[in-house]
C-alpha angles and dihedrals in degrees: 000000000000122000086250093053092049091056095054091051097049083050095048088049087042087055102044112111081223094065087053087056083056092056096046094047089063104031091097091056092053098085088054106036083051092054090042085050091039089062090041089065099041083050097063099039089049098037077066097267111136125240097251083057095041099053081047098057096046103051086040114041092034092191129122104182097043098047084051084046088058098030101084090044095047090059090046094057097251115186096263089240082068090050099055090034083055091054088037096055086044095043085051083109106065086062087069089046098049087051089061096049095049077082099063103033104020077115099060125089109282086243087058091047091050087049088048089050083051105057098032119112147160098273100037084051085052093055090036096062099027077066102045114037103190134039092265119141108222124162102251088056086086093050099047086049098051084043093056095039096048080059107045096046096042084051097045096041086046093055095036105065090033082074105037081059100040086038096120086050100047108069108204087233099081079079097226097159086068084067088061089048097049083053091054084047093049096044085044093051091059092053095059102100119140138008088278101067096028094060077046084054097043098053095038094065085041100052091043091054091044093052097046105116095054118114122266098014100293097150079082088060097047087046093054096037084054100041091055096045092045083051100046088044087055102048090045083056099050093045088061089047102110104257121202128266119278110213132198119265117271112220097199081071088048084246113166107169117050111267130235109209115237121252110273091012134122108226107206133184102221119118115254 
């Protein structure tokens, strides 16, 4: 693709009224997800790391879990294989991620796809398919998805190297990292809508309390690895619950779509 198509493309995508509901869906995180970036950058000046690294590190690894998770290694001199085996094992998560959206942009160009891998993030999965239910491709997906991400990384980049420059006037007491925390709780809270996601909720705090004491953060793994198999138990249950019958349409009601009879309701077929 030449450099003059792809900036059509970026335009068209910019334009769309889909890429503005992107924006929308995130604009209440960004607050959060800034001061979470903001400490991000005050922890690795101040864990020894220069400015140049750390500006690199920032605009290239885009991970903030993952960068706190390191931080501390790399200060204490870690073998560098513990400290990618340390962001690996935090960055496990984005492998279930990138499973779920293989259903919306397995179409696109691989180096679309790895842009795509680049900018996702947890925020950005919770609004996406809070947005688009089922696994069905549809042409605004790819613009609500830019629009959140353009978001999420500008809030995050801003904030980050705020705080890698101010570093030496923000003290990490003033606990800013625990905003960020309160926005994922928040965004977490809105997804909790039937039995289903609230047992993944509920076994995922207890397994990640229960798994708190393993190396290099892996109690995030476990949680994630439980939550997805509670959730995936609790749909197959409901699924071989008996569901009613679903009956054809009755034209004398001026029914067109076949009707599913409401719960403790006789579904009769005389006329109104």
């Amino acid at each position: 693709m030449s450099l003059h198509s792809m900036r059509q493309r970026v335009q068209a995508i910019a334009r769309d009224p889909a890429y503005r509901q992107g924006v929308q869906a995130v604009l209440a995180t960004m607050l959060g997800i800034a001061a979470w970036g903001l400490v991000t950058g005050v922890a690795m000046v101040k864990s020894g790391m220069s400015v140049p690294l750390a500006l690199f590190m920032s605009l290239i690894v885009y991970a903030g879990s993952a960068q706190l998770a390191v931080l501390p290694l790399m200060v204490v001199g870690a073998p560098l294989w513990v400290v990618w085996f340390t962001a690996i094992c935090v960055n496990l998560r984005f492998v279930i991620l990138s499973s779920m959206w293989r259903h919306y942009f397995s179409h696109l160009r691989r180096p679309h796809r790895l842009a795509l891998g680049y900018f996702s993030g947890d925020v950005i999965f919770v609004a996406f398919s809070q947005r688009f239910s089922t696994p069905e491709k549809t042409p605004e997906q790819l613009p609500f998805f830019w629009g959140a991400a353009t978001v999420n990384w500008l809030s995050w980049q801003i904030a980050s190297i705020a705080g890698i420059l101010l570093a030496h006037a923000i003290p990490l007491e003033w606990g800013l990292g625990f905003a960020g925390v309160l926005a994922l709780l928040g965004v977490l809270y809105s997804m909790l809508k039937d039995a289903a996601t609230w047992m993944a909720c509920v076994v995922a705090c207890g397994a990640a309390v229960a798994a708190f004491a393993l190396p290099l953060k892996l109690n995030i793994l476990v949680a994630i690895a439980a939550a997805v198999t509670a959730g995936l138990l609790m749909e197959a249950a409901q699924r071989l619950r008996p569901q009613p019958a679903i009956r054809p349409p009755d034209p004398a009601r001026g029914e067109k779509h076949p009707v599913m009879p409401l719960p403790g309701h006789a579904d009769t077929k005389e006329p109104r």
